[in-house]
Amino acid sequence: MMFQKLAQDTVRISDKAARFSGRVALRVIRSAADEAIPQVPIPPAGKAIDLPGRGVTHVLDMPGPTPDAPVLMLMHGIATTGALTWFSVLDELSEHYRVVSFDQRWHGRGIRSEKFSLDDCADDAAAVLDALGIDKAFVAGYSMGGANAQVMWRRHPERVAGLILCSTASHWEGHLGERVFFRSLRVLNIGLLSIAANKVAHQGEKVIPADEVAMDGLRQWLLAELRTTSPWSIPVVMGELSRFDSTKWIGGVDVPTGVLVTGKDHTIPTDRQRSLGAAIPGTIVRESPGGHTSLIFDVKNWKPLFLELVDDVVAQAYDEAA
Protein backbone atom coordinates (compact mmCIF):
# COMPACT_ATOMS: atom_id res chain seq x y z
CA MET A 1 0.00 0.00 0.00
CA MET A 2 2.82 2.39 0.89
CA PHE A 3 4.63 1.70 -2.41
CA GLN A 4 1.40 2.15 -4.39
CA LYS A 5 0.83 5.55 -2.79
CA LEU A 6 4.47 6.51 -3.43
CA ALA A 7 4.08 5.60 -7.10
CA GLN A 8 0.86 7.61 -7.36
CA ASP A 9 2.48 10.62 -5.69
CA THR A 10 5.49 10.36 -8.00
CA VAL A 11 3.29 10.38 -11.10
CA ARG A 12 1.24 13.30 -9.76
CA ILE A 13 4.36 15.37 -8.97
CA SER A 14 5.94 14.53 -12.32
CA ASP A 15 2.78 15.52 -14.15
CA LYS A 16 2.73 18.89 -12.39
CA ALA A 17 6.44 19.41 -13.08
CA ALA A 18 6.01 18.60 -16.77
CA ARG A 19 3.09 20.98 -17.11
CA PHE A 20 4.97 23.71 -15.24
CA SER A 21 8.08 23.42 -17.41
CA GLY A 22 5.94 23.70 -20.52
CA ARG A 23 4.18 26.82 -19.22
CA VAL A 24 7.49 28.45 -18.32
CA ALA A 25 8.88 27.95 -21.83
CA LEU A 26 5.73 29.34 -23.41
CA ARG A 27 5.79 32.34 -21.06
CA VAL A 28 9.38 33.17 -22.04
CA ILE A 29 8.46 33.45 -25.71
CA ARG A 30 5.20 35.30 -25.04
CA SER A 31 6.92 37.89 -22.85
CA ALA A 32 10.02 38.38 -25.02
CA ALA A 33 10.22 41.81 -26.57
CA ASP A 34 9.80 41.89 -30.34
CA GLU A 35 13.37 43.09 -30.78
CA ALA A 36 14.63 40.07 -28.78
CA ILE A 37 13.24 37.63 -31.34
CA PRO A 38 15.20 37.36 -34.61
CA GLN A 39 13.29 38.98 -37.45
CA VAL A 40 13.57 36.20 -40.00
CA PRO A 41 11.06 34.38 -42.21
CA ILE A 42 9.00 31.53 -40.80
CA PRO A 43 10.75 28.30 -41.89
CA PRO A 44 9.25 26.09 -44.60
CA ALA A 45 6.76 23.53 -43.31
CA GLY A 46 8.82 20.46 -44.16
CA LYS A 47 7.24 17.04 -44.58
CA ALA A 48 6.67 13.71 -42.86
CA ILE A 49 9.02 10.92 -43.93
CA ASP A 50 8.67 7.25 -43.04
CA LEU A 51 11.98 5.73 -41.98
CA PRO A 52 11.60 1.98 -42.68
CA GLY A 53 11.60 -0.06 -39.50
CA ARG A 54 11.95 3.05 -37.34
CA GLY A 55 8.86 5.24 -37.67
CA VAL A 56 7.66 8.52 -39.12
CA THR A 57 9.55 11.73 -38.48
CA HIS A 58 9.30 15.30 -39.72
CA VAL A 59 12.04 16.51 -42.06
CA LEU A 60 12.99 19.95 -43.31
CA ASP A 61 15.03 19.71 -46.52
CA MET A 62 16.09 23.07 -47.98
CA PRO A 63 17.88 22.84 -51.34
CA GLY A 64 21.19 24.61 -51.65
CA PRO A 65 22.26 26.92 -54.46
CA THR A 66 23.36 24.00 -56.65
CA PRO A 67 22.54 20.27 -56.81
CA ASP A 68 26.04 19.40 -55.59
CA ALA A 69 26.11 21.88 -52.68
CA PRO A 70 27.53 20.47 -49.42
CA VAL A 71 24.89 19.00 -47.13
CA LEU A 72 24.53 20.39 -43.61
CA MET A 73 22.47 18.31 -41.17
CA LEU A 74 21.24 20.22 -38.12
CA MET A 75 20.55 18.43 -34.81
CA HIS A 76 18.33 20.29 -32.36
CA GLY A 77 18.28 20.80 -28.60
CA ILE A 78 16.10 19.29 -25.89
CA ALA A 79 12.37 20.11 -25.79
CA THR A 80 12.49 21.83 -29.18
CA THR A 81 12.41 20.84 -32.85
CA GLY A 82 14.73 21.11 -35.82
CA ALA A 83 13.09 24.26 -37.13
CA LEU A 84 12.61 25.80 -33.68
CA THR A 85 16.27 25.46 -32.73
CA TRP A 86 17.75 26.62 -36.02
CA PHE A 87 15.19 29.04 -37.53
CA SER A 88 17.43 32.08 -37.05
CA VAL A 89 20.11 30.78 -39.45
CA LEU A 90 18.22 28.68 -42.00
CA ASP A 91 18.03 31.31 -44.73
CA GLU A 92 21.73 32.18 -44.62
CA LEU A 93 22.78 28.54 -44.50
CA SER A 94 20.62 27.60 -47.50
CA GLU A 95 22.44 30.22 -49.60
CA HIS A 96 25.51 27.98 -49.51
CA TYR A 97 24.39 24.52 -48.38
CA ARG A 98 21.64 21.99 -48.71
CA VAL A 99 20.16 22.16 -45.22
CA VAL A 100 18.52 19.14 -43.60
CA SER A 101 16.96 19.00 -40.17
CA PHE A 102 14.48 16.65 -38.55
CA ASP A 103 12.54 16.34 -35.32
CA GLN A 104 14.32 13.78 -33.19
CA ARG A 105 12.32 11.08 -31.46
CA TRP A 106 10.16 12.19 -28.53
CA HIS A 107 10.33 15.76 -29.89
CA GLY A 108 7.99 17.74 -32.10
CA ARG A 109 6.62 15.62 -34.94
CA GLY A 110 9.39 13.07 -34.52
CA ILE A 111 9.24 9.32 -33.92
CA ARG A 112 7.21 8.12 -30.93
CA SER A 113 8.75 5.05 -29.33
CA GLU A 114 8.72 3.06 -26.10
CA LYS A 115 12.11 4.44 -25.10
CA PHE A 116 14.49 7.28 -25.91
CA SER A 117 18.22 6.88 -26.51
CA LEU A 118 20.97 8.89 -28.16
CA ASP A 119 21.98 5.79 -30.12
CA ASP A 120 18.51 5.64 -31.66
CA CYS A 121 18.67 9.36 -32.48
CA ALA A 122 21.99 8.89 -34.26
CA ASP A 123 20.63 5.92 -36.20
CA ASP A 124 17.54 7.96 -37.09
CA ALA A 125 19.81 10.66 -38.50
CA ALA A 126 21.58 8.13 -40.72
CA ALA A 127 18.18 6.80 -41.82
CA VAL A 128 17.08 10.33 -42.76
CA LEU A 129 20.17 10.66 -44.96
CA ASP A 130 19.29 7.31 -46.55
CA ALA A 131 15.71 8.43 -47.20
CA LEU A 132 16.94 11.61 -48.89
CA GLY A 133 19.59 9.83 -50.94
CA ILE A 134 22.44 11.63 -49.18
CA ASP A 135 25.75 9.84 -48.72
CA LYS A 136 27.51 12.17 -46.30
CA ALA A 137 26.79 15.40 -44.41
CA PHE A 138 28.42 17.98 -42.22
CA VAL A 139 26.61 17.61 -38.91
CA ALA A 140 25.91 20.59 -36.65
CA GLY A 141 24.47 20.03 -33.20
CA TYR A 142 23.25 22.42 -30.53
CA SER A 143 23.21 21.35 -26.85
CA MET A 144 21.58 17.88 -26.86
CA GLY A 145 22.04 17.93 -30.63
CA GLY A 146 25.78 18.29 -30.04
CA ALA A 147 25.76 15.05 -28.07
CA ASN A 148 23.73 13.40 -30.83
CA ALA A 149 26.21 14.65 -33.44
CA GLN A 150 29.08 13.10 -31.48
CA VAL A 151 27.22 9.80 -31.21
CA MET A 152 26.43 9.91 -34.92
CA TRP A 153 30.13 10.21 -35.72
CA ARG A 154 30.83 7.32 -33.33
CA ARG A 155 28.17 5.02 -34.84
CA HIS A 156 28.21 6.18 -38.47
CA PRO A 157 31.62 7.77 -39.16
CA GLU A 158 31.32 7.16 -42.89
CA ARG A 159 28.27 9.49 -43.02
CA VAL A 160 29.91 12.46 -41.25
CA ALA A 161 32.04 14.86 -43.32
CA GLY A 162 32.62 17.24 -40.42
CA LEU A 163 31.22 18.37 -37.07
CA ILE A 164 30.07 21.75 -35.77
CA LEU A 165 29.34 21.43 -32.04
CA CYS A 166 27.54 24.33 -30.35
CA SER A 167 26.87 24.95 -26.65
CA THR A 168 27.56 21.31 -25.86
CA ALA A 169 30.00 19.05 -24.04
CA SER A 170 31.48 15.57 -23.89
CA HIS A 171 29.47 14.78 -20.73
CA TRP A 172 26.53 16.19 -18.79
CA GLU A 173 27.14 14.72 -15.34
CA GLY A 174 29.93 16.52 -13.49
CA HIS A 175 29.96 17.96 -9.98
CA LEU A 176 28.34 16.34 -6.94
CA GLY A 177 25.06 18.24 -7.23
CA GLU A 178 24.66 17.11 -10.84
CA ARG A 179 25.50 13.52 -9.99
CA VAL A 180 22.89 13.43 -7.22
CA PHE A 181 20.27 15.10 -9.41
CA PHE A 182 20.80 12.97 -12.50
CA ARG A 183 21.04 9.68 -10.62
CA SER A 184 17.83 10.49 -8.76
CA LEU A 185 16.23 11.36 -12.09
CA ARG A 186 17.29 8.05 -13.63
CA VAL A 187 15.79 6.13 -10.71
CA LEU A 188 12.57 8.11 -11.07
CA ASN A 189 12.48 7.41 -14.80
CA ILE A 190 12.52 3.65 -14.23
CA GLY A 191 8.98 3.85 -12.92
CA LEU A 192 7.85 6.65 -15.21
CA LEU A 193 9.17 5.52 -18.60
CA SER A 194 6.01 3.79 -19.81
CA ILE A 195 3.83 6.62 -18.51
CA ALA A 196 6.02 9.24 -20.17
CA ALA A 197 6.05 7.28 -23.44
CA ASN A 198 2.24 7.15 -23.43
CA LYS A 199 2.03 10.88 -22.68
CA VAL A 200 4.46 11.67 -25.51
CA ALA A 201 2.53 9.43 -27.92
CA HIS A 202 -0.77 11.04 -26.92
CA GLN A 203 0.69 14.49 -27.48
CA GLY A 204 1.89 13.37 -30.91
CA GLU A 205 -1.63 12.34 -31.90
CA LYS A 206 -2.86 15.88 -31.23
CA VAL A 207 -0.12 17.73 -33.12
CA ILE A 208 -1.35 19.49 -36.24
CA PRO A 209 0.63 18.71 -39.41
CA ALA A 210 3.16 21.46 -40.07
CA ASP A 211 1.61 22.46 -43.40
CA GLU A 212 -1.80 22.95 -41.75
CA VAL A 213 -0.70 25.27 -38.94
CA ALA A 214 -2.29 28.72 -39.23
CA MET A 215 0.48 31.31 -39.19
CA ASP A 216 0.08 34.82 -37.83
CA GLY A 217 3.66 35.98 -37.47
CA LEU A 218 6.88 34.50 -36.17
CA ARG A 219 6.01 34.67 -32.47
CA GLN A 220 2.82 32.66 -33.05
CA TRP A 221 4.79 30.12 -35.08
CA LEU A 222 7.34 29.80 -32.26
CA LEU A 223 4.58 29.15 -29.72
CA ALA A 224 2.87 26.60 -31.96
CA GLU A 225 6.14 24.80 -32.66
CA LEU A 226 7.08 24.72 -28.97
CA ARG A 227 3.75 23.09 -28.10
CA THR A 228 4.50 20.12 -30.37
CA THR A 229 6.89 18.61 -27.80
CA SER A 230 5.39 17.05 -24.70
CA PRO A 231 6.94 18.29 -21.42
CA TRP A 232 6.89 14.62 -20.38
CA SER A 233 9.79 14.00 -22.74
CA ILE A 234 12.10 16.27 -20.75
CA PRO A 235 12.90 14.11 -17.67
CA VAL A 236 13.44 11.00 -19.80
CA VAL A 237 15.68 12.80 -22.30
CA MET A 238 17.63 14.48 -19.50
CA GLY A 239 18.12 11.11 -17.85
CA GLU A 240 19.57 9.70 -21.05
CA LEU A 241 21.78 12.75 -21.56
CA SER A 242 23.20 12.21 -18.09
CA ARG A 243 24.48 8.81 -19.26
CA PHE A 244 26.27 10.36 -22.23
CA ASP A 245 30.04 10.50 -21.91
CA SER A 246 32.29 10.72 -24.96
CA THR A 247 35.47 11.60 -23.07
CA LYS A 248 37.08 8.21 -23.74
CA TRP A 249 36.63 8.35 -27.51
CA ILE A 250 36.04 11.96 -28.59
CA GLY A 251 39.77 12.47 -29.15
CA GLY A 252 39.54 10.00 -32.01
CA VAL A 253 37.36 12.28 -34.14
CA ASP A 254 39.11 12.40 -37.50
CA VAL A 255 36.97 14.86 -39.45
CA PRO A 256 37.21 18.67 -39.49
CA THR A 257 35.49 19.98 -36.38
CA GLY A 258 34.41 23.31 -35.00
CA VAL A 259 33.24 24.10 -31.48
CA LEU A 260 31.20 27.21 -30.71
CA VAL A 261 31.31 28.02 -26.99
CA THR A 262 28.71 30.22 -25.28
CA GLY A 263 30.76 32.21 -22.79
CA LYS A 264 28.02 32.90 -20.22
CA ASP A 265 26.30 29.55 -20.37
CA HIS A 266 24.63 28.47 -17.12
CA THR A 267 23.08 25.34 -18.64
CA ILE A 268 26.19 23.60 -19.93
CA PRO A 269 29.22 24.97 -18.06
CA THR A 270 31.51 26.97 -20.32
CA ASP A 271 34.62 25.15 -19.10
CA ARG A 272 33.11 21.85 -20.29
CA GLN A 273 32.46 23.34 -23.71
CA ARG A 274 36.06 24.56 -23.93
CA SER A 275 37.31 21.16 -22.79
CA LEU A 276 35.38 19.54 -25.63
CA GLY A 277 37.18 21.76 -28.12
CA ALA A 278 40.54 20.97 -26.56
CA ALA A 279 39.90 17.22 -26.65
CA ILE A 280 39.48 17.00 -30.44
CA PRO A 281 42.74 17.45 -32.36
CA GLY A 282 42.76 20.41 -34.73
CA THR A 283 39.41 21.77 -33.63
CA ILE A 284 38.49 25.32 -34.62
CA VAL A 285 37.12 27.00 -31.49
CA ARG A 286 35.05 30.18 -31.42
CA GLU A 287 33.39 31.81 -28.42
CA SER A 288 30.21 33.88 -28.29
CA PRO A 289 29.72 36.16 -25.26
CA GLY A 290 26.12 35.18 -24.49
CA GLY A 291 24.28 32.37 -22.74
CA HIS A 292 22.79 29.04 -23.74
CA THR A 293 19.98 30.50 -25.86
CA SER A 294 22.26 32.83 -27.83
CA LEU A 295 21.17 31.31 -31.13
CA ILE A 296 17.78 32.96 -30.50
CA PHE A 297 18.27 35.77 -27.99
CA ASP A 298 21.80 36.96 -28.86
CA VAL A 299 21.77 36.45 -32.60
CA LYS A 300 23.77 39.57 -33.41
CA ASN A 301 26.81 38.08 -31.67
CA TRP A 302 26.19 34.37 -32.14
CA LYS A 303 25.08 34.10 -35.77
CA PRO A 304 28.17 35.55 -37.51
CA LEU A 305 30.45 33.28 -35.48
CA PHE A 306 28.36 30.22 -36.28
CA LEU A 307 28.11 30.93 -40.00
CA GLU A 308 31.85 31.57 -40.20
CA LEU A 309 32.58 28.38 -38.26
CA VAL A 310 30.46 26.29 -40.63
CA ASP A 311 32.26 27.79 -43.62
CA ASP A 312 35.66 27.14 -42.03
CA VAL A 313 34.89 23.49 -41.25
CA VAL A 314 33.56 22.86 -44.76
CA ALA A 315 36.56 24.62 -46.34
CA GLN A 316 38.96 22.53 -44.25
CA ALA A 317 37.25 19.33 -45.36
CA TYR A 318 37.49 20.31 -49.01
CA ASP A 319 41.14 21.33 -48.62
CA GLU A 320 41.98 17.98 -47.05
CA ALA A 321 40.18 16.13 -49.84
CA ALA A 322 41.97 18.05 -52.61
XYZ file of C-alpha atoms in Angstrom:
322
model
C 0.000 0.000 0.000
C 2.816 2.386 0.888
C 4.626 1.704 -2.413
C 1.405 2.147 -4.387
C 0.831 5.552 -2.789
C 4.474 6.510 -3.428
C 4.081 5.601 -7.095
C 0.861 7.607 -7.363
C 2.481 10.620 -5.693
C 5.492 10.364 -8.002
C 3.285 10.385 -11.105
C 1.243 13.305 -9.755
C 4.355 15.371 -8.965
C 5.941 14.532 -12.318
C 2.777 15.524 -14.153
C 2.735 18.892 -12.395
C 6.444 19.410 -13.077
C 6.014 18.600 -16.766
C 3.086 20.981 -17.115
C 4.967 23.708 -15.239
C 8.085 23.418 -17.412
C 5.943 23.700 -20.521
C 4.182 26.815 -19.218
C 7.494 28.454 -18.322
C 8.881 27.949 -21.830
C 5.727 29.343 -23.407
C 5.786 32.337 -21.063
C 9.380 33.168 -22.036
C 8.455 33.454 -25.714
C 5.195 35.298 -25.037
C 6.925 37.889 -22.850
C 10.021 38.376 -25.018
C 10.221 41.813 -26.570
C 9.797 41.893 -30.339
C 13.373 43.089 -30.778
C 14.629 40.074 -28.781
C 13.238 37.629 -31.344
C 15.195 37.359 -34.612
C 13.285 38.984 -37.452
C 13.574 36.204 -40.000
C 11.063 34.384 -42.213
C 9.004 31.535 -40.804
C 10.754 28.304 -41.887
C 9.246 26.094 -44.597
C 6.759 23.530 -43.310
C 8.821 20.463 -44.160
C 7.241 17.043 -44.582
C 6.667 13.712 -42.857
C 9.017 10.916 -43.926
C 8.665 7.246 -43.040
C 11.980 5.728 -41.985
C 11.600 1.981 -42.680
C 11.598 -0.056 -39.502
C 11.946 3.054 -37.344
C 8.858 5.240 -37.674
C 7.662 8.521 -39.120
C 9.555 11.728 -38.481
C 9.304 15.297 -39.725
C 12.037 16.514 -42.064
C 12.986 19.952 -43.311
C 15.032 19.712 -46.523
C 16.086 23.073 -47.981
C 17.875 22.837 -51.340
C 21.188 24.607 -51.648
C 22.262 26.925 -54.464
C 23.364 23.998 -56.652
C 22.536 20.272 -56.808
C 26.038 19.403 -55.592
C 26.109 21.880 -52.682
C 27.532 20.469 -49.422
C 24.890 18.999 -47.128
C 24.528 20.387 -43.612
C 22.474 18.312 -41.170
C 21.243 20.222 -38.118
C 20.555 18.433 -34.812
C 18.326 20.286 -32.358
C 18.277 20.802 -28.600
C 16.103 19.289 -25.886
C 12.365 20.113 -25.788
C 12.486 21.830 -29.182
C 12.405 20.835 -32.853
C 14.727 21.108 -35.816
C 13.088 24.260 -37.131
C 12.610 25.797 -33.676
C 16.267 25.462 -32.727
C 17.752 26.622 -36.023
C 15.186 29.037 -37.526
C 17.430 32.084 -37.054
C 20.111 30.784 -39.452
C 18.225 28.678 -41.998
C 18.029 31.306 -44.734
C 21.731 32.185 -44.624
C 22.775 28.544 -44.502
C 20.622 27.604 -47.498
C 22.435 30.220 -49.604
C 25.507 27.979 -49.514
C 24.387 24.522 -48.382
C 21.637 21.988 -48.713
C 20.164 22.163 -45.216
C 18.522 19.143 -43.604
C 16.963 19.003 -40.170
C 14.483 16.652 -38.548
C 12.538 16.336 -35.323
C 14.316 13.779 -33.190
C 12.318 11.084 -31.458
C 10.160 12.189 -28.527
C 10.327 15.757 -29.890
C 7.987 17.742 -32.101
C 6.624 15.621 -34.937
C 9.393 13.066 -34.517
C 9.236 9.325 -33.918
C 7.213 8.116 -30.933
C 8.754 5.050 -29.326
C 8.715 3.063 -26.102
C 12.110 4.440 -25.102
C 14.492 7.276 -25.913
C 18.216 6.880 -26.512
C 20.966 8.887 -28.162
C 21.982 5.785 -30.117
C 18.506 5.640 -31.655
C 18.665 9.356 -32.482
C 21.992 8.887 -34.263
C 20.634 5.915 -36.198
C 17.540 7.961 -37.086
C 19.814 10.663 -38.505
C 21.583 8.130 -40.716
C 18.184 6.803 -41.819
C 17.083 10.334 -42.761
C 20.166 10.665 -44.956
C 19.294 7.312 -46.547
C 15.713 8.434 -47.199
C 16.936 11.607 -48.890
C 19.590 9.829 -50.940
C 22.441 11.630 -49.182
C 25.746 9.838 -48.723
C 27.506 12.170 -46.297
C 26.786 15.399 -44.412
C 28.423 17.984 -42.222
C 26.607 17.612 -38.907
C 25.914 20.588 -36.649
C 24.468 20.029 -33.200
C 23.253 22.417 -30.531
C 23.205 21.348 -26.854
C 21.579 17.882 -26.862
C 22.044 17.928 -30.627
C 25.779 18.290 -30.040
C 25.759 15.049 -28.069
C 23.731 13.400 -30.831
C 26.209 14.648 -33.441
C 29.078 13.101 -31.483
C 27.222 9.796 -31.214
C 26.429 9.909 -34.924
C 30.133 10.206 -35.719
C 30.826 7.315 -33.328
C 28.172 5.022 -34.836
C 28.212 6.184 -38.468
C 31.616 7.774 -39.156
C 31.316 7.164 -42.889
C 28.271 9.493 -43.015
C 29.906 12.462 -41.251
C 32.044 14.857 -43.320
C 32.624 17.240 -40.422
C 31.225 18.374 -37.074
C 30.070 21.748 -35.773
C 29.340 21.429 -32.041
C 27.542 24.327 -30.349
C 26.872 24.947 -26.646
C 27.559 21.311 -25.862
C 30.004 19.052 -24.036
C 31.482 15.574 -23.891
C 29.474 14.782 -20.733
C 26.527 16.193 -18.791
C 27.141 14.719 -15.341
C 29.928 16.518 -13.487
C 29.961 17.957 -9.979
C 28.345 16.345 -6.937
C 25.060 18.235 -7.231
C 24.664 17.113 -10.843
C 25.497 13.518 -9.994
C 22.894 13.427 -7.223
C 20.268 15.105 -9.412
C 20.800 12.966 -12.495
C 21.039 9.678 -10.619
C 17.829 10.486 -8.760
C 16.231 11.358 -12.086
C 17.290 8.052 -13.630
C 15.792 6.132 -10.705
C 12.570 8.114 -11.075
C 12.483 7.414 -14.801
C 12.523 3.647 -14.229
C 8.980 3.849 -12.918
C 7.848 6.646 -15.209
C 9.167 5.520 -18.603
C 6.008 3.785 -19.813
C 3.826 6.621 -18.513
C 6.023 9.241 -20.172
C 6.053 7.276 -23.443
C 2.244 7.154 -23.427
C 2.028 10.883 -22.681
C 4.456 11.673 -25.509
C 2.530 9.427 -27.916
C -0.773 11.038 -26.916
C 0.687 14.494 -27.482
C 1.888 13.374 -30.914
C -1.634 12.342 -31.901
C -2.864 15.878 -31.231
C -0.119 17.726 -33.122
C -1.351 19.494 -36.242
C 0.634 18.710 -39.415
C 3.160 21.461 -40.075
C 1.608 22.460 -43.396
C -1.802 22.948 -41.748
C -0.697 25.268 -38.937
C -2.294 28.717 -39.226
C 0.479 31.308 -39.194
C 0.078 34.820 -37.834
C 3.656 35.979 -37.466
C 6.882 34.502 -36.175
C 6.006 34.671 -32.466
C 2.825 32.656 -33.050
C 4.794 30.120 -35.084
C 7.344 29.799 -32.261
C 4.584 29.152 -29.721
C 2.866 26.601 -31.962
C 6.142 24.801 -32.657
C 7.080 24.715 -28.972
C 3.750 23.087 -28.104
C 4.499 20.119 -30.372
C 6.894 18.614 -27.804
C 5.391 17.050 -24.698
C 6.936 18.290 -21.424
C 6.892 14.621 -20.381
C 9.789 14.004 -22.742
C 12.097 16.269 -20.749
C 12.899 14.107 -17.668
C 13.437 10.996 -19.797
C 15.675 12.797 -22.296
C 17.631 14.477 -19.499
C 18.124 11.111 -17.845
C 19.574 9.696 -21.052
C 21.777 12.747 -21.562
C 23.200 12.205 -18.089
C 24.481 8.808 -19.256
C 26.265 10.360 -22.226
C 30.039 10.503 -21.910
C 32.289 10.722 -24.963
C 35.471 11.599 -23.067
C 37.085 8.207 -23.742
C 36.632 8.353 -27.508
C 36.039 11.961 -28.593
C 39.773 12.467 -29.146
C 39.538 10.002 -32.009
C 37.360 12.282 -34.139
C 39.111 12.400 -37.496
C 36.965 14.864 -39.452
C 37.212 18.674 -39.491
C 35.493 19.976 -36.381
C 34.410 23.309 -35.000
C 33.238 24.096 -31.477
C 31.202 27.210 -30.705
C 31.309 28.022 -26.993
C 28.713 30.217 -25.285
C 30.758 32.210 -22.789
C 28.024 32.904 -20.216
C 26.295 29.555 -20.374
C 24.629 28.473 -17.124
C 23.078 25.345 -18.639
C 26.187 23.596 -19.934
C 29.217 24.972 -18.063
C 31.510 26.966 -20.320
C 34.619 25.152 -19.095
C 33.114 21.852 -20.285
C 32.464 23.343 -23.706
C 36.061 24.559 -23.932
C 37.310 21.156 -22.790
C 35.384 19.539 -25.633
C 37.175 21.764 -28.121
C 40.541 20.974 -26.557
C 39.901 17.223 -26.646
C 39.479 16.995 -30.435
C 42.744 17.447 -32.364
C 42.761 20.411 -34.731
C 39.406 21.771 -33.631
C 38.486 25.323 -34.619
C 37.121 27.001 -31.487
C 35.049 30.183 -31.420
C 33.386 31.813 -28.416
C 30.214 33.877 -28.291
C 29.717 36.159 -25.264
C 26.116 35.178 -24.487
C 24.282 32.373 -22.743
C 22.787 29.038 -23.735
C 19.983 30.500 -25.858
C 22.262 32.825 -27.829
C 21.166 31.310 -31.129
C 17.776 32.956 -30.500
C 18.265 35.770 -27.991
C 21.797 36.958 -28.855
C 21.769 36.449 -32.602
C 23.768 39.572 -33.413
C 26.813 38.082 -31.667
C 26.193 34.372 -32.141
C 25.079 34.101 -35.766
C 28.174 35.552 -37.507
C 30.448 33.279 -35.476
C 28.360 30.223 -36.277
C 28.112 30.933 -40.005
C 31.854 31.570 -40.200
C 32.583 28.379 -38.263
C 30.461 26.291 -40.626
C 32.261 27.785 -43.624
C 35.660 27.142 -42.028
C 34.895 23.489 -41.249
C 33.562 22.856 -44.756
C 36.556 24.617 -46.342
C 38.960 22.532 -44.254
C 37.251 19.330 -45.357
C 37.491 20.315 -49.011
C 41.139 21.333 -48.625
C 41.983 17.976 -47.050
C 40.175 16.130 -49.838
C 41.974 18.051 -52.606
